[in-house]
Every structure is written in C-alpha cells, then in structure tokens.
PDB file of C-alpha atoms in Angstrom:
ATOM      1  CA  MET A   1      45.144 103.962  93.017  1.00  0.00           C
ATOM      2  CA  ALA A   2      47.572 100.925  93.102  1.00  0.00           C
ATOM      3  CA  ARG A   3      50.135 100.057  90.805  1.00  0.00           C
ATOM      4  CA  VAL A   4      48.814  96.612  90.242  1.00  0.00           C
ATOM      5  CA  ILE A   5      52.141  94.312  89.788  1.00  0.00           C
ATOM      6  CA  CYS A   6      51.873  90.893  88.074  1.00  0.00           C
ATOM      7  CA  ILE A   7      54.150  88.307  88.562  1.00  0.00           C
ATOM      8  CA  ALA A   8      54.690  85.618  86.457  1.00  0.00           C
ATOM      9  CA  ASN A   9      57.091  83.161  84.599  1.00  0.00           C
ATOM     10  CA  GLN A  10      55.559  80.028  83.088  1.00  0.00           C
ATOM     11  CA  LYS A  11      58.221  78.093  84.260  1.00  0.00           C
ATOM     12  CA  GLY A  12      58.047  77.141  87.658  1.00  0.00           C
ATOM     13  CA  GLY A  13      60.671  76.408  90.897  1.00  0.00           C
ATOM     14  CA  VAL A  14      62.452  79.920  89.452  1.00  0.00           C
ATOM     15  CA  GLY A  15      60.798  81.596  93.083  1.00  0.00           C
ATOM     16  CA  LYS A  16      57.782  82.999  91.350  1.00  0.00           C
ATOM     17  CA  THR A  17      55.693  82.933  94.905  1.00  0.00           C
ATOM     18  CA  THR A  18      58.774  83.203  97.269  1.00  0.00           C
ATOM     19  CA  THR A  19      58.598  86.727  95.814  1.00  0.00           C
ATOM     20  CA  ALA A  20      55.034  87.648  95.725  1.00  0.00           C
ATOM     21  CA  ILE A  21      54.896  86.542  99.484  1.00  0.00           C
ATOM     22  CA  ASN A  22      57.825  88.151 100.377  1.00  0.00           C
ATOM     23  CA  LEU A  23      57.803  91.470  97.879  1.00  0.00           C
ATOM     24  CA  ALA A  24      54.217  92.205  99.525  1.00  0.00           C
ATOM     25  CA  ALA A  25      55.028  91.531 103.344  1.00  0.00           C
ATOM     26  CA  SER A  26      57.979  93.914 102.005  1.00  0.00           C
ATOM     27  CA  LEU A  27      56.179  96.814 100.921  1.00  0.00           C
ATOM     28  CA  ALA A  28      53.485  96.327 103.603  1.00  0.00           C
ATOM     29  CA  LEU A  29      56.466  96.675 105.739  1.00  0.00           C
ATOM     30  CA  SER A  30      57.627 100.103 104.530  1.00  0.00           C
ATOM     31  CA  GLU A  31      54.046 101.038 105.513  1.00  0.00           C
ATOM     32  CA  LYS A  32      52.382 100.612 101.816  1.00  0.00           C
ATOM     33  CA  SER A  33      48.719  99.386 102.061  1.00  0.00           C
ATOM     34  CA  THR A  34      48.848  96.614  99.480  1.00  0.00           C
ATOM     35  CA  LEU A  35      47.584  93.691  98.919  1.00  0.00           C
ATOM     36  CA  LEU A  36      47.960  90.540  97.530  1.00  0.00           C
ATOM     37  CA  LEU A  37      46.028  88.232  95.016  1.00  0.00           C
ATOM     38  CA  ASP A  38      46.714  85.263  94.602  1.00  0.00           C
ATOM     39  CA  ALA A  39      45.831  83.267  91.162  1.00  0.00           C
ATOM     40  CA  ASP A  40      47.905  80.412  91.398  1.00  0.00           C
ATOM     41  CA  PRO A  41      45.515  77.197  92.216  1.00  0.00           C
ATOM     42  CA  GLN A  42      47.792  75.854  94.453  1.00  0.00           C
ATOM     43  CA  GLY A  43      47.525  78.264  97.136  1.00  0.00           C
ATOM     44  CA  ASN A  44      50.913  78.351  97.224  1.00  0.00           C
ATOM     45  CA  ALA A  45      50.847  82.149  98.768  1.00  0.00           C
ATOM     46  CA  SER A  46      48.062  81.906  99.984  1.00  0.00           C
ATOM     47  CA  SER A  47      49.614  80.118 103.030  1.00  0.00           C
ATOM     48  CA  GLY A  48      52.661  81.594 102.782  1.00  0.00           C
ATOM     49  CA  VAL A  49      51.002  84.671 105.016  1.00  0.00           C
ATOM     50  CA  GLY A  50      49.633  82.877 107.319  1.00  0.00           C
ATOM     51  CA  LEU A  51      46.125  81.671 106.060  1.00  0.00           C
ATOM     52  CA  SER A  52      44.356  78.584 106.735  1.00  0.00           C
ATOM     53  CA  LYS A  53      42.676  77.916 103.611  1.00  0.00           C
ATOM     54  CA  ASP A  54      40.646  74.897 105.697  1.00  0.00           C
ATOM     55  CA  LYS A  55      39.144  78.079 107.570  1.00  0.00           C
ATOM     56  CA  ILE A  56      38.386  80.059 104.337  1.00  0.00           C
ATOM     57  CA  LYS A  57      35.095  80.762 102.749  1.00  0.00           C
ATOM     58  CA  ASN A  58      35.242  82.225  99.833  1.00  0.00           C
ATOM     59  CA  ASN A  59      38.129  82.866  97.693  1.00  0.00           C
ATOM     60  CA  LEU A  60      39.471  84.166  94.083  1.00  0.00           C
ATOM     61  CA  TYR A  61      37.204  81.739  92.465  1.00  0.00           C
ATOM     62  CA  HIS A  62      33.452  81.982  93.817  1.00  0.00           C
ATOM     63  CA  ALA A  63      34.281  85.780  93.355  1.00  0.00           C
ATOM     64  CA  ILE A  64      35.900  85.471  89.168  1.00  0.00           C
ATOM     65  CA  LEU A  65      33.145  82.467  88.657  1.00  0.00           C
ATOM     66  CA  ASP A  66      30.459  83.299  91.117  1.00  0.00           C
ATOM     67  CA  GLY A  67      30.571  86.383  91.271  1.00  0.00           C
ATOM     68  CA  LEU A  68      31.003  87.221  94.992  1.00  0.00           C
ATOM     69  CA  LYS A  69      31.623  90.665  95.958  1.00  0.00           C
ATOM     70  CA  VAL A  70      36.155  91.501  95.865  1.00  0.00           C
ATOM     71  CA  GLU A  71      34.963  92.663  99.399  1.00  0.00           C
ATOM     72  CA  GLU A  72      33.323  89.302 100.522  1.00  0.00           C
ATOM     73  CA  VAL A  73      37.981  87.605  99.023  1.00  0.00           C
ATOM     74  CA  ILE A  74      39.728  89.798 101.053  1.00  0.00           C
ATOM     75  CA  TYR A  75      41.287  88.420 104.541  1.00  0.00           C
ATOM     76  CA  SER A  76      43.265  90.437 106.564  1.00  0.00           C
ATOM     77  CA  THR A  77      47.225  88.773 107.955  1.00  0.00           C
ATOM     78  CA  GLU A  78      49.320  89.209 111.049  1.00  0.00           C
ATOM     79  CA  VAL A  79      51.034  91.597 108.192  1.00  0.00           C
ATOM     80  CA  SER A  80      49.006  95.226 109.897  1.00  0.00           C
ATOM     81  CA  CYS A  81      49.247  97.051 105.898  1.00  0.00           C
ATOM     82  CA  LEU A  82      48.956  93.517 104.147  1.00  0.00           C
ATOM     83  CA  ARG A  83      45.629  91.757 103.052  1.00  0.00           C
ATOM     84  CA  VAL A  84      44.841  89.419 100.856  1.00  0.00           C
ATOM     85  CA  ILE A  85      42.307  87.702  98.335  1.00  0.00           C
ATOM     86  CA  PRO A  86      43.324  83.470  98.555  1.00  0.00           C
ATOM     87  CA  SER A  87      43.425  79.859  95.964  1.00  0.00           C
ATOM     88  CA  HIS A  88      41.793  77.878  96.069  1.00  0.00           C
ATOM     89  CA  LEU A  89      41.975  74.015  94.303  1.00  0.00           C
ATOM     90  CA  ASP A  90      38.729  74.913  92.653  1.00  0.00           C
ATOM     91  CA  LEU A  91      40.946  77.384  90.116  1.00  0.00           C
ATOM     92  CA  PHE A  92      42.221  74.551  88.723  1.00  0.00           C
ATOM     93  CA  GLY A  93      38.789  73.900  87.065  1.00  0.00           C
ATOM     94  CA  ALA A  94      38.635  77.683  86.020  1.00  0.00           C
ATOM     95  CA  GLU A  95      40.946  77.296  83.041  1.00  0.00           C
ATOM     96  CA  VAL A  96      38.535  75.155  81.834  1.00  0.00           C
ATOM     97  CA  GLU A  97      35.614  77.240  83.365  1.00  0.00           C
ATOM     98  CA  LEU A  98      36.661  80.432  81.480  1.00  0.00           C
ATOM     99  CA  VAL A  99      36.342  79.373  77.638  1.00  0.00           C
ATOM    100  CA  ASN A 100      32.725  80.114  77.343  1.00  0.00           C
ATOM    101  CA  LEU A 101      32.194  82.984  79.293  1.00  0.00           C
ATOM    102  CA  PRO A 102      32.204  86.986  78.191  1.00  0.00           C
ATOM    103  CA  ASN A 103      34.867  89.288  78.731  1.00  0.00           C
ATOM    104  CA  ARG A 104      36.874  86.317  80.101  1.00  0.00           C
ATOM    105  CA  GLU A 105      39.916  88.010  79.654  1.00  0.00           C
ATOM    106  CA  LYS A 106      38.688  90.695  82.110  1.00  0.00           C
ATOM    107  CA  ARG A 107      37.346  89.032  85.288  1.00  0.00           C
ATOM    108  CA  LEU A 108      40.629  89.404  87.505  1.00  0.00           C
ATOM    109  CA  ARG A 109      40.107  93.390  86.173  1.00  0.00           C
ATOM    110  CA  ASN A 110      36.819  94.159  86.781  1.00  0.00           C
ATOM    111  CA  LEU A 111      37.124  92.152  90.031  1.00  0.00           C
ATOM    112  CA  ILE A 112      40.565  94.484  91.588  1.00  0.00           C
ATOM    113  CA  GLU A 113      38.897  97.886  90.488  1.00  0.00           C
ATOM    114  CA  PRO A 114      36.296  99.005  92.979  1.00  0.00           C
ATOM    115  CA  VAL A 115      39.301  98.375  94.828  1.00  0.00           C
ATOM    116  CA  ARG A 116      41.850  99.976  93.538  1.00  0.00           C
ATOM    117  CA  SER A 117      41.656 103.039  94.952  1.00  0.00           C
ATOM    118  CA  GLU A 118      42.336 101.547  98.643  1.00  0.00           C
ATOM    119  CA  PHE A 119      46.114  99.850  98.075  1.00  0.00           C
ATOM    120  CA  ASP A 120      49.149 101.306  97.214  1.00  0.00           C
ATOM    121  CA  TYR A 121      50.419  97.959  95.468  1.00  0.00           C
ATOM    122  CA  ILE A 122      48.307  94.720  94.696  1.00  0.00           C
ATOM    123  CA  LEU A 123      50.835  91.589  93.941  1.00  0.00           C
ATOM    124  CA  ILE A 124      49.090  88.879  91.502  1.00  0.00           C
ATOM    125  CA  ASP A 125      50.328  85.773  91.946  1.00  0.00           C
ATOM    126  CA  CYS A 126      50.346  83.676  88.251  1.00  0.00           C
ATOM    127  CA  PRO A 127      49.888  80.015  88.052  1.00  0.00           C
ATOM    128  CA  PRO A 128      53.044  78.776  85.841  1.00  0.00           C
ATOM    129  CA  SER A 129      51.421  78.326  82.714  1.00  0.00           C
ATOM    130  CA  LEU A 130      49.923  81.397  80.308  1.00  0.00           C
ATOM    131  CA  GLY A 131      46.805  79.694  80.696  1.00  0.00           C
ATOM    132  CA  PHE A 132      43.476  81.704  81.294  1.00  0.00           C
ATOM    133  CA  LEU A 133      44.488  82.858  84.653  1.00  0.00           C
ATOM    134  CA  THR A 134      47.318  84.389  83.861  1.00  0.00           C
ATOM    135  CA  LEU A 135      46.096  85.543  81.087  1.00  0.00           C
ATOM    136  CA  ASN A 136      43.674  87.539  83.080  1.00  0.00           C
ATOM    137  CA  ALA A 137      46.211  88.827  85.216  1.00  0.00           C
ATOM    138  CA  LEU A 138      48.364  90.499  82.375  1.00  0.00           C
ATOM    139  CA  THR A 139      45.809  91.547  81.169  1.00  0.00           C
ATOM    140  CA  ALA A 140      44.582  93.371  84.889  1.00  0.00           C
ATOM    141  CA  ALA A 141      48.218  94.395  85.323  1.00  0.00           C
ATOM    142  CA  ASP A 142      50.018  98.123  85.256  1.00  0.00           C
ATOM    143  CA  SER A 143      52.738  96.037  85.239  1.00  0.00           C
ATOM    144  CA  VAL A 144      54.763  92.550  85.042  1.00  0.00           C
ATOM    145  CA  LEU A 145      57.753  91.757  87.243  1.00  0.00           C
ATOM    146  CA  ILE A 146      59.764  88.425  85.613  1.00  0.00           C
ATOM    147  CA  PRO A 147      61.333  85.740  87.710  1.00  0.00           C
ATOM    148  CA  VAL A 148      64.349  84.471  86.647  1.00  0.00           C
ATOM    149  CA  GLN A 149      66.486  81.356  88.660  1.00  0.00           C
ATOM    150  CA  CYS A 150      70.111  81.470  88.185  1.00  0.00           C
ATOM    151  CA  GLU A 151      70.507  78.779  85.835  1.00  0.00           C
ATOM    152  CA  TYR A 152      70.786  77.551  82.248  1.00  0.00           C
ATOM    153  CA  TYR A 153      67.353  76.355  81.931  1.00  0.00           C
ATOM    154  CA  SER A 154      65.807  79.018  82.944  1.00  0.00           C
ATOM    155  CA  LEU A 155      66.482  81.527  79.922  1.00  0.00           C
ATOM    156  CA  GLU A 156      65.273  79.497  77.545  1.00  0.00           C
ATOM    157  CA  GLY A 157      61.117  80.403  77.952  1.00  0.00           C
ATOM    158  CA  LEU A 158      61.917  83.424  78.176  1.00  0.00           C
ATOM    159  CA  ALA A 159      61.096  84.592  74.446  1.00  0.00           C
ATOM    160  CA  HIS A 160      58.293  82.636  75.230  1.00  0.00           C
ATOM    161  CA  LEU A 161      57.262  84.506  77.488  1.00  0.00           C
ATOM    162  CA  PHE A 162      58.126  88.143  76.192  1.00  0.00           C
ATOM    163  CA  GLU A 163      56.097  86.690  73.335  1.00  0.00           C
ATOM    164  CA  THR A 164      52.529  85.722  75.032  1.00  0.00           C
ATOM    165  CA  LEU A 165      53.592  90.099  76.277  1.00  0.00           C
ATOM    166  CA  ARG A 166      53.951  91.415  73.157  1.00  0.00           C
ATOM    167  CA  ARG A 167      50.289  89.585  72.205  1.00  0.00           C
ATOM    168  CA  VAL A 168      48.819  91.124  75.076  1.00  0.00           C
ATOM    169  CA  LYS A 169      49.971  94.653  74.939  1.00  0.00           C
ATOM    170  CA  LYS A 170      49.051  94.777  71.557  1.00  0.00           C
ATOM    171  CA  TRP A 171      44.901  93.011  71.614  1.00  0.00           C
ATOM    172  CA  LEU A 172      43.980  93.095  75.208  1.00  0.00           C
ATOM    173  CA  ASN A 173      45.967  95.273  77.530  1.00  0.00           C
ATOM    174  CA  PRO A 174      48.487  98.295  75.569  1.00  0.00           C
ATOM    175  CA  GLY A 175      49.287  99.973  78.945  1.00  0.00           C
ATOM    176  CA  LEU A 176      51.060  96.707  80.268  1.00  0.00           C
ATOM    177  CA  ALA A 177      54.767  97.466  80.750  1.00  0.00           C
ATOM    178  CA  MET A 178      57.827  96.255  81.522  1.00  0.00           C
ATOM    179  CA  GLU A 179      58.343  96.462  86.563  1.00  0.00           C
ATOM    180  CA  GLY A 180      61.939  94.191  85.985  1.00  0.00           C
ATOM    181  CA  ILE A 181      63.188  90.895  86.051  1.00  0.00           C
ATOM    182  CA  LEU A 182      64.534  89.940  89.486  1.00  0.00           C
ATOM    183  CA  LEU A 183      67.150  86.895  89.491  1.00  0.00           C
ATOM    184  CA  THR A 184      67.122  84.423  91.933  1.00  0.00           C
ATOM    185  CA  MET A 185      68.832  82.057  93.242  1.00  0.00           C
ATOM    186  CA  PHE A 186      71.852  82.519  92.679  1.00  0.00           C
ATOM    187  CA  ASP A 187      74.803  80.486  94.640  1.00  0.00           C
ATOM    188  CA  VAL A 188      77.845  82.725  94.792  1.00  0.00           C
ATOM    189  CA  ARG A 189      79.785  79.565  94.269  1.00  0.00           C
ATOM    190  CA  ASN A 190      78.462  78.555  91.257  1.00  0.00           C
ATOM    191  CA  LYS A 191      80.648  80.079  88.186  1.00  0.00           C
ATOM    192  CA  LEU A 192      77.330  79.412  85.614  1.00  0.00           C
ATOM    193  CA  SER A 193      75.369  81.661  87.864  1.00  0.00           C
ATOM    194  CA  HIS A 194      77.500  84.417  87.588  1.00  0.00           C
ATOM    195  CA  LEU A 195      77.543  83.896  83.469  1.00  0.00           C
ATOM    196  CA  ILE A 196      74.074  84.298  83.715  1.00  0.00           C
ATOM    197  CA  VAL A 197      74.062  87.076  85.319  1.00  0.00           C
ATOM    198  CA  GLN A 198      76.242  88.636  82.893  1.00  0.00           C
ATOM    199  CA  ASP A 199      74.285  87.756  79.940  1.00  0.00           C
ATOM    200  CA  ILE A 200      70.944  89.042  81.614  1.00  0.00           C
ATOM    201  CA  ARG A 201      71.965  92.491  81.734  1.00  0.00           C
ATOM    202  CA  LYS A 202      74.236  92.655  78.774  1.00  0.00           C
ATOM    203  CA  HIS A 203      70.786  91.818  77.470  1.00  0.00           C
ATOM    204  CA  PHE A 204      68.089  93.538  79.116  1.00  0.00           C
ATOM    205  CA  ASN A 205      69.690  96.233  80.348  1.00  0.00           C
ATOM    206  CA  ASP A 206      68.193  98.444  82.852  1.00  0.00           C
ATOM    207  CA  ARG A 207      65.200  96.294  83.110  1.00  0.00           C
ATOM    208  CA  VAL A 208      66.459  94.003  85.414  1.00  0.00           C
ATOM    209  CA  PHE A 209      66.638  94.659  88.944  1.00  0.00           C
ATOM    210  CA  THR A 210      69.635  96.025  90.970  1.00  0.00           C
ATOM    211  CA  VAL A 211      69.102  93.406  94.152  1.00  0.00           C
ATOM    212  CA  ILE A 212      69.136  89.268  93.458  1.00  0.00           C
ATOM    213  CA  ILE A 213      67.782  86.990  95.604  1.00  0.00           C
ATOM    214  CA  PRO A 214      70.362  84.903  97.151  1.00  0.00           C
ATOM    215  CA  ARG A 215      69.338  80.818  97.528  1.00  0.00           C
ATOM    216  CA  ASN A 216      69.113  81.255 101.068  1.00  0.00           C
ATOM    217  CA  VAL A 217      67.830  78.393 103.826  1.00  0.00           C
ATOM    218  CA  ARG A 218      65.303  80.844 105.626  1.00  0.00           C
ATOM    219  CA  LEU A 219      63.578  81.943 101.639  1.00  0.00           C
ATOM    220  CA  SER A 220      63.061  77.603 101.725  1.00  0.00           C
ATOM    221  CA  GLU A 221      61.801  77.711 105.821  1.00  0.00           C
ATOM    222  CA  SER A 222      60.187  79.750 106.168  1.00  0.00           C
ATOM    223  CA  PRO A 223      56.383  78.780 104.202  1.00  0.00           C
ATOM    224  CA  SER A 224      56.478  76.085 106.201  1.00  0.00           C
ATOM    225  CA  PHE A 225      55.533  78.393 109.223  1.00  0.00           C
ATOM    226  CA  GLY A 226      53.814  80.143 107.143  1.00  0.00           C
ATOM    227  CA  LYS A 227      55.073  83.459 107.927  1.00  0.00           C
ATOM    228  CA  PRO A 228      56.828  85.831 105.406  1.00  0.00           C
ATOM    229  CA  ALA A 229      61.293  85.087 105.341  1.00  0.00           C
ATOM    230  CA  TYR A 230      61.312  88.953 107.754  1.00  0.00           C
ATOM    231  CA  PHE A 231      59.261  87.495 110.362  1.00  0.00           C
ATOM    232  CA  TYR A 232      60.801  83.715 110.508  1.00  0.00           C
ATOM    233  CA  ASP A 233      64.295  85.775 110.493  1.00  0.00           C
ATOM    234  CA  LYS A 234      64.765  88.907 109.792  1.00  0.00           C
ATOM    235  CA  ASN A 235      68.203  89.333 109.301  1.00  0.00           C
ATOM    236  CA  SER A 236      68.659  86.646 106.887  1.00  0.00           C
ATOM    237  CA  ARG A 237      70.118  87.697 103.763  1.00  0.00           C
ATOM    238  CA  GLY A 238      66.998  86.119 101.935  1.00  0.00           C
ATOM    239  CA  ALA A 239      64.687  89.156 103.913  1.00  0.00           C
ATOM    240  CA  GLN A 240      66.798  91.807 103.535  1.00  0.00           C
ATOM    241  CA  CYS A 241      66.950  91.005  99.450  1.00  0.00           C
ATOM    242  CA  TYR A 242      63.719  91.728  99.285  1.00  0.00           C
ATOM    243  CA  LEU A 243      63.175  94.847 101.345  1.00  0.00           C
ATOM    244  CA  GLU A 244      65.778  96.262  99.234  1.00  0.00           C
ATOM    245  CA  LEU A 245      63.281  95.035  95.994  1.00  0.00           C
ATOM    246  CA  ALA A 246      60.648  96.669  97.449  1.00  0.00           C
ATOM    247  CA  ARG A 247      62.206  99.899  97.925  1.00  0.00           C
ATOM    248  CA  GLU A 248      63.702  99.290  94.434  1.00  0.00           C
ATOM    249  CA  ILE A 249      60.297  99.602  92.980  1.00  0.00           C
ATOM    250  CA  ILE A 250      58.649 102.275  95.609  1.00  0.00           C
ATOM    251  CA  ALA A 251      61.953 104.900  94.165  1.00  0.00           C
ATOM    252  CA  LYS A 252      61.121 103.791  90.878  1.00  0.00           C
ATOM    253  CA  ARG A 253      57.373 104.932  91.496  1.00  0.00           C
ATOM    254  CA  ARG A 254      58.501 108.069  92.742  1.00  0.00           C
ATOM    255  CA  ASN A 255      60.850 108.728  89.915  1.00  0.00           C
ATOM    256  CA  PRO A 256      59.231 106.714  86.936  1.00  0.00           C
ATOM    257  CA  HIS A 257      61.422 108.569  84.106  1.00  0.00           C
ATOM    258  CA  GLU A 258      65.122 107.931  85.648  1.00  0.00           C
TER     259      GLU A 258
END
C-alpha cells in the first residue's frame, strides 16, 4: 500500500516543486513504484518530469471535478517506475468550484484510493497556499513533508502551517503524520543559512531531515529541459542530495520506530 506524502508550504519559492520532482524521481530510481500528483495549477511538476501540457487530454481537474476515473489521468514518464497525474491552469478555478460540492475536502483522497495498492509512494505537490487544493492533499496524505528555505522570512509562516496541520488532524485526517522538515536552498557561504539550520534543528529535533538541499545551478536548470536533476546531471550535488533524501524516507518507513 502506497505511503502518501503531501509536500506543502504556503510560502512560495521554498523548493516545494523542485522537491516533488526530484524526490519522486529519486524514489523511482530506488525501484520504488512512484506516482507524482501535481495539485499546483501552475503545473510545474508535470512539465518538470517531461510531460507536455499541450499533449495532455485529461488532468487532475477532470478527475476531481468532472468525475473521471484516476486511471484516465495517470501518465507514464521516461523514468520507468515513475508516473504522474498532471495539473492544468483550470485548477485555479477549482478552489471556487469545490466550495459547494459534497465531500469537498475528500475529493483527492477518494480519487487515489483505487490505485494506492499499485504504488509504493504517492507524492502530492501542493500550490503555495492553504486553500481547498492543499486541504484536499493534507486530507488524502499519510504524512506531510515541509520544505523550508534557509532564510529568515521562511520561518515566519511555519506557525500558521502547523496550526493548519493541527486542525486537519483534529477534523479531517487524525492519522496525518510529520514526514519531516526539509531544509532547502542552503548557501554554505552564508552565515545566516548556518544559523537558520541550527535554530530549526534545535527547535524541531529529529523531525528535520539529515540531508540539506543546497543552492545548486543544476537543480535550477533541469526543469527547463523537462528533466529531474539526476537525468540532467546525475553527478550534481543537488541530484545526489535528493537521492540521499529518498534513502532517508525509505529507511524511515522500513524502521518506523528508529
């Protein structure tokens, strides 16, 4: 049965989609059957794994609002163990259209339930907001992974996000767990980056992943080629760090009490 991991942070520019793309590819490279669900209307996770939006007939919008079966919106990628449910700009309107629908918070959960047994991991890339799409993702997930940029202002929104997670656990998804906090865009030359790392590790302890994602040119360049970083430059530090992250997540699932 798949572990469903929601990658969320209401603050934009923290490496959320970069993490979704490269963690999904790294899990697939570890021979874990992986489904990447792009719930961000911008669709960057979809294009980042090589899907051309113009060639996609059906997408997540059609599934959660028009009732298409999940099998009709799953596409293969060039990575053998990685498949994707693509997004579309129409999802911007979904926030409004979901308001008056029954079970509006559980649309995503109900959508993926029939295929959970087919995958080892399902990753959900959320939009940079705490609207209905993110709420659906949190309700569908087993756990949440929070990318946090190694800059001062990135810390300000964490309290709001944790309050949202507390409410989701109370009212919608009691089993929602913390997969971990991922430190991103670390600049080894910047003293403030080191201080942020120290503060977050001190406050959140073992909820912070060991691996830290650095600022890396290859991570920034690879989406424009429609490739995860490993397939753009497998020796880059960014690509290798996401492989380390995948190993951490796999090890945690194998030994949940460690």
